[in-house]
mmCIF file of C-alpha atoms in Angstrom:
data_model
loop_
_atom_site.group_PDB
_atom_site.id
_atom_site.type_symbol
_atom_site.label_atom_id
_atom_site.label_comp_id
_atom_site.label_asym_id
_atom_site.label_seq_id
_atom_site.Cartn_x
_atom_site.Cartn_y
_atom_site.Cartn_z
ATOM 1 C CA UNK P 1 1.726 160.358 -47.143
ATOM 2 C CA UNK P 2 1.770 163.221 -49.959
ATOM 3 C CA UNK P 3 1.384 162.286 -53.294
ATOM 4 C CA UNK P 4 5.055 162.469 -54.306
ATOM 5 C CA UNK P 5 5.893 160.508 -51.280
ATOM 6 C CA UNK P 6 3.095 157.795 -52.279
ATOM 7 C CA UNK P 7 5.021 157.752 -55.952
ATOM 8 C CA UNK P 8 8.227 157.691 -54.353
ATOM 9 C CA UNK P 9 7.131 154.645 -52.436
ATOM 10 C CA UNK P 10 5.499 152.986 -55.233
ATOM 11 C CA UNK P 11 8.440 153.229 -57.329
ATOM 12 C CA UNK P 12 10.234 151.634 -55.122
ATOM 13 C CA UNK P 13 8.499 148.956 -54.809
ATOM 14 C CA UNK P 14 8.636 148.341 -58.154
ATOM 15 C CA UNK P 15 12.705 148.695 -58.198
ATOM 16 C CA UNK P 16 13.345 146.219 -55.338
ATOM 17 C CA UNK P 17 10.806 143.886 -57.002
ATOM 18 C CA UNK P 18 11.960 140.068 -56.855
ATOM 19 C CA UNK P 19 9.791 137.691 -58.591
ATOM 20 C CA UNK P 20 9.151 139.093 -61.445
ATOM 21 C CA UNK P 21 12.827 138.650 -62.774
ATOM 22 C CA UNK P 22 12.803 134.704 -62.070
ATOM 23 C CA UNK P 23 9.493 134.304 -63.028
ATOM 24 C CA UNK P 24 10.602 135.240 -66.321
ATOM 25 C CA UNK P 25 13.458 133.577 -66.425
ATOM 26 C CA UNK P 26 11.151 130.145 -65.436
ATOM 27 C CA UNK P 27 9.131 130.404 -67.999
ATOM 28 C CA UNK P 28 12.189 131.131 -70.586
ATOM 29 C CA UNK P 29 13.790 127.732 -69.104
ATOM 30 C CA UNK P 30 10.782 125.824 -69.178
ATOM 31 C CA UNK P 31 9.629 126.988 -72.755
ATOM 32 C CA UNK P 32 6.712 128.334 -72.192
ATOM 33 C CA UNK P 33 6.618 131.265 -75.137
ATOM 34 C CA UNK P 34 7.576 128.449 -77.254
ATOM 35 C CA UNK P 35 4.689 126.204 -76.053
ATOM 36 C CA UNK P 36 2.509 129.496 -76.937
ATOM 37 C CA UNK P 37 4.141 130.874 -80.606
ATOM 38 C CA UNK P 38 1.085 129.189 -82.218
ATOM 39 C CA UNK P 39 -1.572 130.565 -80.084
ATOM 40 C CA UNK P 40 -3.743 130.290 -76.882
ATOM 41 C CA UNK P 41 -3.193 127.659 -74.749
ATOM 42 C CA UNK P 42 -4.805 126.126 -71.222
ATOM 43 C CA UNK P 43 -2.663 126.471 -68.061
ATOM 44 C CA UNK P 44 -3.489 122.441 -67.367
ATOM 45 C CA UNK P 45 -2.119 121.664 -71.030
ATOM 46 C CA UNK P 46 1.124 124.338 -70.516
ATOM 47 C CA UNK P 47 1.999 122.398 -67.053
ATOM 48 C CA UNK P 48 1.087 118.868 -68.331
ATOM 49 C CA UNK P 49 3.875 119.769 -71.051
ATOM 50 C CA UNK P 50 6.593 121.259 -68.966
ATOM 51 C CA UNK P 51 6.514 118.311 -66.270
ATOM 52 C CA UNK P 52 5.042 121.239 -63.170
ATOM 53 C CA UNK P 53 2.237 121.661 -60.755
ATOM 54 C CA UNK P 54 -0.941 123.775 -62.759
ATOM 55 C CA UNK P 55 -1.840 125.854 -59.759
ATOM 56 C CA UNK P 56 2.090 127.153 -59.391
ATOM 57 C CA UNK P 57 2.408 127.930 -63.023
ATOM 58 C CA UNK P 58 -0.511 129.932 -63.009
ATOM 59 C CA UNK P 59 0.339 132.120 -60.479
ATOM 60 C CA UNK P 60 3.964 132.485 -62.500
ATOM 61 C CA UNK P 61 1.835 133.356 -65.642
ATOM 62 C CA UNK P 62 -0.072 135.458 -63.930
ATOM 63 C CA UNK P 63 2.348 137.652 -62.513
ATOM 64 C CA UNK P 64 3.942 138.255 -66.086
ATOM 65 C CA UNK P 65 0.060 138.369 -67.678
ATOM 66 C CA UNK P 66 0.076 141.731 -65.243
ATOM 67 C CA UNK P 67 3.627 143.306 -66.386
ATOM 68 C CA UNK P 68 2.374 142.453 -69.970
ATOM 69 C CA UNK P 69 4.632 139.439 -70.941
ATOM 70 C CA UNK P 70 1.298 137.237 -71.986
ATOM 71 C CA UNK P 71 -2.860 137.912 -72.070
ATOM 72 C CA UNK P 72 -4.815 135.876 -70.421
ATOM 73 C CA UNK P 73 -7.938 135.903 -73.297
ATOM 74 C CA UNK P 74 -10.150 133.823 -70.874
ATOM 75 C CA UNK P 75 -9.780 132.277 -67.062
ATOM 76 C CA UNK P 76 -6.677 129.896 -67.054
ATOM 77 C CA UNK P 77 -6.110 130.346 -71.142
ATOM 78 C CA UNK P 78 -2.988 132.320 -71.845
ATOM 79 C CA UNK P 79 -1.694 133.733 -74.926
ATOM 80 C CA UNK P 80 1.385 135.283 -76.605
ATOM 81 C CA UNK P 81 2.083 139.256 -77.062
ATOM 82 C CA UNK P 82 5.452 141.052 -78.729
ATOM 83 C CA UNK P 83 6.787 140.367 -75.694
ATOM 84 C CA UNK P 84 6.797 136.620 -75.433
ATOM 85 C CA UNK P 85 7.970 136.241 -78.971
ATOM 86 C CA UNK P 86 11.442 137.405 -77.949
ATOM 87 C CA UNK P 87 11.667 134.667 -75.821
ATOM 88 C CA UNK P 88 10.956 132.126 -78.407
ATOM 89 C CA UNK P 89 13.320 129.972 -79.706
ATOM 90 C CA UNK P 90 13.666 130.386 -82.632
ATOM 91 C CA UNK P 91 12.807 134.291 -82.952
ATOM 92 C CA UNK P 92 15.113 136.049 -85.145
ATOM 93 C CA UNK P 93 17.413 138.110 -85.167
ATOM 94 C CA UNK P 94 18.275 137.293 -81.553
ATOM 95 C CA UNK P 95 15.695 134.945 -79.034
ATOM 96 C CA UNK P 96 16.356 136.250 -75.754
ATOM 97 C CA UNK P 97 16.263 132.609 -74.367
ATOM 98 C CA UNK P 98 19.240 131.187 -74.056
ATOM 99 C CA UNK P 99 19.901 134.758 -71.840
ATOM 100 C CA UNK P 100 17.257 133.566 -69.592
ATOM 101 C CA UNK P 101 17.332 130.073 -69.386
ATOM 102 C CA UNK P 102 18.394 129.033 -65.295
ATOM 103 C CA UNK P 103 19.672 125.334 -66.840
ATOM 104 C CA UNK P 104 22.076 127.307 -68.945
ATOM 105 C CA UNK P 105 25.464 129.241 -68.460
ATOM 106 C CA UNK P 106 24.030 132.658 -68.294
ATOM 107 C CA UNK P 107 21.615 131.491 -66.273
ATOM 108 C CA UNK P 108 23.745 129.594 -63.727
ATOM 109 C CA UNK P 109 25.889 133.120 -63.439
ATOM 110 C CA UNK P 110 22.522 134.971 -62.276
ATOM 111 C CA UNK P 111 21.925 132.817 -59.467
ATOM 112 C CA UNK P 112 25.099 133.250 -57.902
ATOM 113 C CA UNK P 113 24.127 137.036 -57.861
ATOM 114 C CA UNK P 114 21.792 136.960 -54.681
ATOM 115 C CA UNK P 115 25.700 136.877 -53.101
ATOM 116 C CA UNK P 116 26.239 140.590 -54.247
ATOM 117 C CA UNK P 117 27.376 141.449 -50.671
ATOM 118 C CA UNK P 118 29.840 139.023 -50.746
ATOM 119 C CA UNK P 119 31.402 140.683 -54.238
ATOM 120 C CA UNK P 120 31.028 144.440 -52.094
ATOM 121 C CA UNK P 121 33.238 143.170 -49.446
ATOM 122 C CA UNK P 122 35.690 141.554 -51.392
ATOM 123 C CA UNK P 123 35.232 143.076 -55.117
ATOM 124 C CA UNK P 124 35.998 139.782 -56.612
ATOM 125 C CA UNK P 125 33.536 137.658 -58.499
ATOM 126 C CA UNK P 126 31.288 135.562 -56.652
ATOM 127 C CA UNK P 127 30.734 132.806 -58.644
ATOM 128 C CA UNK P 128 33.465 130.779 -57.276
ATOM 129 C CA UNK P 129 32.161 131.092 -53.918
ATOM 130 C CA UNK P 130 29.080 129.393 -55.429
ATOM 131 C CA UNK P 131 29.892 127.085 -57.579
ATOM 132 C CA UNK P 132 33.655 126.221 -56.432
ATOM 133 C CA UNK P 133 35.476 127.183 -59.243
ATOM 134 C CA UNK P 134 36.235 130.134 -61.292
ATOM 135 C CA UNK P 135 33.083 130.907 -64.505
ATOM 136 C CA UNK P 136 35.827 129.930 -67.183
ATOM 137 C CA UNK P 137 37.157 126.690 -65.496
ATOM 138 C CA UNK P 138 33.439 125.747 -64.457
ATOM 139 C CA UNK P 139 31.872 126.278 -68.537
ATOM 140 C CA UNK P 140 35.095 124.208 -69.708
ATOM 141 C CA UNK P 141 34.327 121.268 -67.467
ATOM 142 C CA UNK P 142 30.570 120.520 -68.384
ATOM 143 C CA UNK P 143 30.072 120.337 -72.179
ATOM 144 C CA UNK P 144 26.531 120.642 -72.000
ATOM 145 C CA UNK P 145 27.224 124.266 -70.009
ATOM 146 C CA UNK P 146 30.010 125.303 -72.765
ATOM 147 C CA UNK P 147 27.820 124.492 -75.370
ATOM 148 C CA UNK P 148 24.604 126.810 -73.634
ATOM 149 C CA UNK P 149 27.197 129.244 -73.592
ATOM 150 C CA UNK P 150 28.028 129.551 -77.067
ATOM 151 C CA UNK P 151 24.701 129.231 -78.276
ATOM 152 C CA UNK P 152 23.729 132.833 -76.163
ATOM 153 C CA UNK P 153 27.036 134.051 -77.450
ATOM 154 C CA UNK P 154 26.279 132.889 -81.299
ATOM 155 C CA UNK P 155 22.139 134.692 -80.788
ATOM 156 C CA UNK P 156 24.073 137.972 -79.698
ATOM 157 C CA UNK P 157 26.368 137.980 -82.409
ATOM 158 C CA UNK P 158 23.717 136.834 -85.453
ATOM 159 C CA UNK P 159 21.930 140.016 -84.289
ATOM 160 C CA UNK P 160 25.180 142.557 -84.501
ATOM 161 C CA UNK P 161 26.853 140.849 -87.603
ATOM 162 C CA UNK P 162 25.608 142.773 -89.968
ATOM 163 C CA UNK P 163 26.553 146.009 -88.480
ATOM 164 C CA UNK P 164 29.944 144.942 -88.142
ATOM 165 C CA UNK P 165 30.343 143.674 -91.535
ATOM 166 C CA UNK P 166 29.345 147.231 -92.787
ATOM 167 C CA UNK P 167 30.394 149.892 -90.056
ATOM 168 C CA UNK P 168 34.095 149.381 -90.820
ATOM 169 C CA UNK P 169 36.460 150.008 -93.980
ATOM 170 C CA UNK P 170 37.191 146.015 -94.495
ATOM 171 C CA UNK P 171 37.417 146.641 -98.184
ATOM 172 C CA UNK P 172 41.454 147.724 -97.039
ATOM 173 C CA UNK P 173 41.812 144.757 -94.904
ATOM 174 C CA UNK P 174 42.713 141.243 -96.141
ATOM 175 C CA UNK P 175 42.893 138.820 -93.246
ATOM 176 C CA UNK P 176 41.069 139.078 -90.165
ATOM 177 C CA UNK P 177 41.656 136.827 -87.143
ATOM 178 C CA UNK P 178 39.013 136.944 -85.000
ATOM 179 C CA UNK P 179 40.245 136.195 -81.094
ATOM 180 C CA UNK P 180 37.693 134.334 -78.576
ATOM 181 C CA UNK P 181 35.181 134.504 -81.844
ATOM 182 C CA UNK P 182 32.872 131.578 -80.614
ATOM 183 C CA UNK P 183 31.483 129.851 -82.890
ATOM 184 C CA UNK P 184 32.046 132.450 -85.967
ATOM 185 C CA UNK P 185 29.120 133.593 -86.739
ATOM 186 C CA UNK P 186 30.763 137.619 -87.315
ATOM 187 C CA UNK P 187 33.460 136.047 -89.288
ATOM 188 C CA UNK P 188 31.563 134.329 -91.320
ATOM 189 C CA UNK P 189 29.144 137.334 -91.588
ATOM 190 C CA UNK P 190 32.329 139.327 -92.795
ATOM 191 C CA UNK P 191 33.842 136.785 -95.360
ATOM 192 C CA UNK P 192 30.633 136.567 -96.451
ATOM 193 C CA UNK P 193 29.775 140.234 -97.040
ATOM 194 C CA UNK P 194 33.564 140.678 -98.097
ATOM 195 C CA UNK P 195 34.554 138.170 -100.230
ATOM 196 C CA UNK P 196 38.201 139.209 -100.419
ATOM 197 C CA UNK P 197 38.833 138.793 -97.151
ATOM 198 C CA UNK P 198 40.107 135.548 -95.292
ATOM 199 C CA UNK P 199 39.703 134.695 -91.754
ATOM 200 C CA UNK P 200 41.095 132.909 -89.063
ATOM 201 C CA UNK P 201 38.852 131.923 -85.997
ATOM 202 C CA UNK P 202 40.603 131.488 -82.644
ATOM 203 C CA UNK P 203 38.723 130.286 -79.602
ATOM 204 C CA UNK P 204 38.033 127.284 -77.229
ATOM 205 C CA UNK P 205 38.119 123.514 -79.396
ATOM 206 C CA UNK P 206 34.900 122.998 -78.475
ATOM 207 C CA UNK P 207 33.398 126.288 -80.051
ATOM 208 C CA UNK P 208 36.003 125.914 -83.164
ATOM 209 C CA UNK P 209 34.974 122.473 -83.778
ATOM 210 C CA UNK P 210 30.899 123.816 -83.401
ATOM 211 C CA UNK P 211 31.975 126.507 -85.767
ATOM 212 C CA UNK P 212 33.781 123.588 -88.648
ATOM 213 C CA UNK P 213 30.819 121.757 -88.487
ATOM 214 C CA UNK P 214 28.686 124.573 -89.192
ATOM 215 C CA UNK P 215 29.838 126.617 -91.912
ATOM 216 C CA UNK P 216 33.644 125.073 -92.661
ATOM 217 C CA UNK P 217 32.237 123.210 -95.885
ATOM 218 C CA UNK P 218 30.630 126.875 -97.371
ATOM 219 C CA UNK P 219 32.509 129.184 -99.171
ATOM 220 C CA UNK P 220 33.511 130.990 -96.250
ATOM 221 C CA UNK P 221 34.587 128.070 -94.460
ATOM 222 C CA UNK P 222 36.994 127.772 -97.627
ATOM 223 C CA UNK P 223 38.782 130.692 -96.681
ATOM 224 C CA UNK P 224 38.829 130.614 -93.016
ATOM 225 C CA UNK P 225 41.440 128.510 -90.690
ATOM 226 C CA UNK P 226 39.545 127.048 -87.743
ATOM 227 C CA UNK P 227 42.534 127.036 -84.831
ATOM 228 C CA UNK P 228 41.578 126.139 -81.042
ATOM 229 C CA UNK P 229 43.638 127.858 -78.745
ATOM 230 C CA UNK P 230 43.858 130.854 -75.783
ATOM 231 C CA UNK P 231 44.109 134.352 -76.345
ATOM 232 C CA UNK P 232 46.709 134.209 -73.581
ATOM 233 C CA UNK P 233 48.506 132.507 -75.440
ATOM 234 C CA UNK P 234 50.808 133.664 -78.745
ATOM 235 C CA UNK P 235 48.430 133.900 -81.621
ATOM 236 C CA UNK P 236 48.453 133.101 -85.171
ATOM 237 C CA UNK P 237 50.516 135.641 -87.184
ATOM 238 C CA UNK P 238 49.600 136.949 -90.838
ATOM 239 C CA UNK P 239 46.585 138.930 -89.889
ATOM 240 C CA UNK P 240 46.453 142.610 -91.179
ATOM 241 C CA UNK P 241 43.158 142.866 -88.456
ATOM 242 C CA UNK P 242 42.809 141.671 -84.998
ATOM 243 C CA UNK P 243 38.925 141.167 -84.218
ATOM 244 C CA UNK P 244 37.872 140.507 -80.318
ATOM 245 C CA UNK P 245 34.232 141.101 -80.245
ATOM 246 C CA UNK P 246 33.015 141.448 -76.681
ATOM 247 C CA UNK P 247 35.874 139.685 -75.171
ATOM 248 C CA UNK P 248 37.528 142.489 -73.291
ATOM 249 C CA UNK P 249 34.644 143.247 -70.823
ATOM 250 C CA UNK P 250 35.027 139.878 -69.371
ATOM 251 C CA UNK P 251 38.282 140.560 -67.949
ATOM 252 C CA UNK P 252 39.860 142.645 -65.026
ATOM 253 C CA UNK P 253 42.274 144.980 -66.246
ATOM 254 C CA UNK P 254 45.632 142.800 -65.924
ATOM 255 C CA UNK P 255 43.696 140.112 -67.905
ATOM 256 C CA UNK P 256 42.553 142.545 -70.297
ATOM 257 C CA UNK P 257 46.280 144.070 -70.943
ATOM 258 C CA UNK P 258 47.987 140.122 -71.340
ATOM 259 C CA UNK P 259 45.144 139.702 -74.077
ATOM 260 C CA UNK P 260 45.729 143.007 -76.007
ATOM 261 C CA UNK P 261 49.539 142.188 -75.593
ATOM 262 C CA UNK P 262 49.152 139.077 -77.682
ATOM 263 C CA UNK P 263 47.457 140.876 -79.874
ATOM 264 C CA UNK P 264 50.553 143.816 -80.443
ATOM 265 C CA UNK P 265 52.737 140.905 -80.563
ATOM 266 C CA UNK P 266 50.984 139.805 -83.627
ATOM 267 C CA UNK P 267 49.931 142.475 -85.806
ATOM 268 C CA UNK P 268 51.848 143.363 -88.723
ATOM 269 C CA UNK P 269 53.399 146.730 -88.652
ATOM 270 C CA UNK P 270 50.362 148.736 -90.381
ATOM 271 C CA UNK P 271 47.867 145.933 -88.883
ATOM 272 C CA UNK P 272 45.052 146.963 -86.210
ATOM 273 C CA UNK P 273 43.104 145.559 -83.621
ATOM 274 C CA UNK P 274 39.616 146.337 -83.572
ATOM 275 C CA UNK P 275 37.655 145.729 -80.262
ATOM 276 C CA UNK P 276 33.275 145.679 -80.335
ATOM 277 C CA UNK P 277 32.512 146.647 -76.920
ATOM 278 C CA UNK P 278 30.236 148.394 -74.756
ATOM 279 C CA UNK P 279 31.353 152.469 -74.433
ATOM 280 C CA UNK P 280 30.018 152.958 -70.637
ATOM 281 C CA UNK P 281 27.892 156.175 -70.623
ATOM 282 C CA UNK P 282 25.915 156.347 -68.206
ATOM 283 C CA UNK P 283 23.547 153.940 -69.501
ATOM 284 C CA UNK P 284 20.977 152.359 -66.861
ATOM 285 C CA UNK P 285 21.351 148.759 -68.757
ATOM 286 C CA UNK P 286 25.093 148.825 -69.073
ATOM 287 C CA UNK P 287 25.506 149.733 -65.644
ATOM 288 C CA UNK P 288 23.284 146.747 -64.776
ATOM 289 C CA UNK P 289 25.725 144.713 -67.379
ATOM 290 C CA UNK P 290 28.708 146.087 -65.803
ATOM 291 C CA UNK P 291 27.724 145.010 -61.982
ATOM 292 C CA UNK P 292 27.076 141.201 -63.722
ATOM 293 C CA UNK P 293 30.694 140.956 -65.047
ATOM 294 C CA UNK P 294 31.882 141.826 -61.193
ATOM 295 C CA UNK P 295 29.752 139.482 -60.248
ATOM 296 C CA UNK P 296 30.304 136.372 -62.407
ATOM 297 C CA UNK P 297 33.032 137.455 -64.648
ATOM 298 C CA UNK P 298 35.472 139.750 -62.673
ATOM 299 C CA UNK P 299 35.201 141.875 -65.436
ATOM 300 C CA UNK P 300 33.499 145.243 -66.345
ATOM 301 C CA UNK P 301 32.560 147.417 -68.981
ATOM 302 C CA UNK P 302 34.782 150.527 -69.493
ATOM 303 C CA UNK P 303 34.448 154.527 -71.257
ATOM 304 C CA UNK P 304 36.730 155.602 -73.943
ATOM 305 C CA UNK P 305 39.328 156.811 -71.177
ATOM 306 C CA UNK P 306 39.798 153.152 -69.938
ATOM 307 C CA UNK P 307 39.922 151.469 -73.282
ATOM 308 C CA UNK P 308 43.152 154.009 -74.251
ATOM 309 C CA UNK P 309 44.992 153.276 -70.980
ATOM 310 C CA UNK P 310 44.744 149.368 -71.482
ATOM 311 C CA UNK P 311 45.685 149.691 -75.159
ATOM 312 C CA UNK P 312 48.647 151.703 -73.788
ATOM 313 C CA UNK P 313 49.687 149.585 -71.249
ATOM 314 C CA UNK P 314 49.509 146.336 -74.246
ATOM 315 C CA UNK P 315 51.703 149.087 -76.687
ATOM 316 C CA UNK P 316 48.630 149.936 -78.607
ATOM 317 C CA UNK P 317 47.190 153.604 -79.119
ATOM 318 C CA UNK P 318 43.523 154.291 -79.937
ATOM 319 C CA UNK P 319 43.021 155.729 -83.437
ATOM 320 C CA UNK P 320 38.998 155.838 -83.432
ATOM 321 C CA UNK P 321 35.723 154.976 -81.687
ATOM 322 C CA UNK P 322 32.713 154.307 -83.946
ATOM 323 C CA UNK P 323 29.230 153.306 -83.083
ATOM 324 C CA UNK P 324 27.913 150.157 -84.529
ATOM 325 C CA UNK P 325 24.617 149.960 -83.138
ATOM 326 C CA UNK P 326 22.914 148.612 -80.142
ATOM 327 C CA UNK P 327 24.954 150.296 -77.725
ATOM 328 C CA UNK P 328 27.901 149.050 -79.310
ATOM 329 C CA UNK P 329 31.261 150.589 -80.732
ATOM 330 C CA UNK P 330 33.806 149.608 -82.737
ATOM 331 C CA UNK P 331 37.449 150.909 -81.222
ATOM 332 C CA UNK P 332 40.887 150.568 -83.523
ATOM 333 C CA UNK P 333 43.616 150.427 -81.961
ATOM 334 C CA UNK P 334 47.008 150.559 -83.821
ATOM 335 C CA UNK P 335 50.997 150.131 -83.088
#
């Protein structure tokens, strides 16, 4: 081979590489960074807390000790690097964990993605195929999976909070209700850096009720309504601002449309709805992000271009894109 052709080859290798990607999610699930966030630790003492066999865990840490993930200081005694530390716990602002973790939601919906041919012949999800029901339906009837869910939701949106609090004019605003909001943590980041506004949070009971228990008794809480419901259904009316952070990707387009509907249906005259999304550009990593909602979600991420036609279709035109940060923009949409 010439040497182009030997880098060609080597490259992909490294593309069409396999265990790598679930040996990192194993040791996210089994808590392994966590194990290591004070220091070195034996590979005996690592599988003697995690309940698995020494030898197989050290070939797992070994693999990731090579792609740079942990050091191995001595033979069999492994340590933490930057790396690691974003898959602890409690690692602020966002742990990459709960992302990772093959017990939890996010993790269920990346094992039914070795059944991507199944998705290219049909272009529907394939988690139902999998798992025998539809992602939605299947987090709704385990309460252990809803609540894994909105815990990688609520590390997500502690990290872009503060850039939505500040990369918008909310001083004009007065009430925001935020649609499919989780478990609140950008409203309360907003009634918290705005204390003029109020809030209302609208999602599933068992993320509203999370959200209460949280932060209902704090000043915030005071001027927020908690109210469980569906964004397919009609909403709560008296909002100036309609806030659906990351909601719209996880919908096809005729999903999509019914929820911005709603939304029209409820804003004032003068109100707005303001969507945080993904702008697709090209991006390697949101093209990656964009196959997973096929996949699991039947959703996708979409450019500027799409985002006007849905807001059209829902009697909504698009009044201004803005970048927030992390790859994300802020999109108003008005009557």
């Amino acid at each position: 081979m010439t040497s182009s052709m030997n880098d060609d080859f080597a490259r992909l290798l490294s593309l069409k590489d396999t265990m790598t990607p679930w040996a990192l999610r194993a040791v996210a699930t089994l808590g392994v960074p966590d194990l290591l966030a004070d220091g070195e630790l034996g590979v005996a003492e690592l599988a003697r807390r995690t309940g698995v066999v020494p030898d197989a865990l050290h070939r797992v840490l070994r693999l990731l000790t090579a792609r740079g993930v942990f050091t191995e200081p001595t033979p069999g005694v492994f340590a933490p690097t930057t790396l690691s530390r974003l898959l602890e716990s409690d690692h602020r602002p966002m742990s990459l964990r709960p992302w990772l973790d093959l017990d939890g939601a996010i993790g269920r919906g990346d094992r039914a993605c070795v059944h991507i041919l199944e998705a290219l012949r049909t272009g529907l999800p394939v988690y139902e195929r999998v798992y025998g029901r539809p992602v939605w339906e299947d987090l709704a009837s385990d309460p252990a999976l809803t609540a894994s869910f909105d815990a990688a939701m609520a590390t997500r949106a502690t990290a872009l909070a503060p850039a939505v609090a500040t990369a918008y004019d909310w001083p004009s605003a007065h009430h925001v209700l935020d649609v499919g909001g989780g478990t609140g943590t950008v409203l309360a980041e907003l009634l918290r850096t705005h204390p003029h506004l109020r809030g209302t949070l609208l999602d599933r009971a068992p993320a509203v009720t999370a959200a209460r228990t949280s932060w209902g008794a704090t000043a915030e809480g005071r001027r927020c309504a908690f109210t469980p419901g569906s964004f397919f259904d009609a909403l709560p009316r008296g909002a100036d601002v309609i806030l659906l952070v990351n909601v719209i990707h996880d919908w096809a387009d005729e999903h999509a449309v019914a929820i911005l509907r709603r939304c029209a249906e409820a804003l004032p005259p003068r109100g707005r709805v303001l969507l945080v999304e993904h702008v697709r550009d090209g991006d390697p990593g949101l093209l990656e992000l964009d196959l997973l909602m096929l996949l699991v979600y039947g959703g996708r991420e979409r450019d500027a271009a799409d985002f006007r036609e849905l807001g059209e279709r829902a009697g909504l035109r698009l009044g201004g894109v803005a970048e927030v940060g992390g790859g994300l923009s802020v999109l108003e949409f008005l009557l």
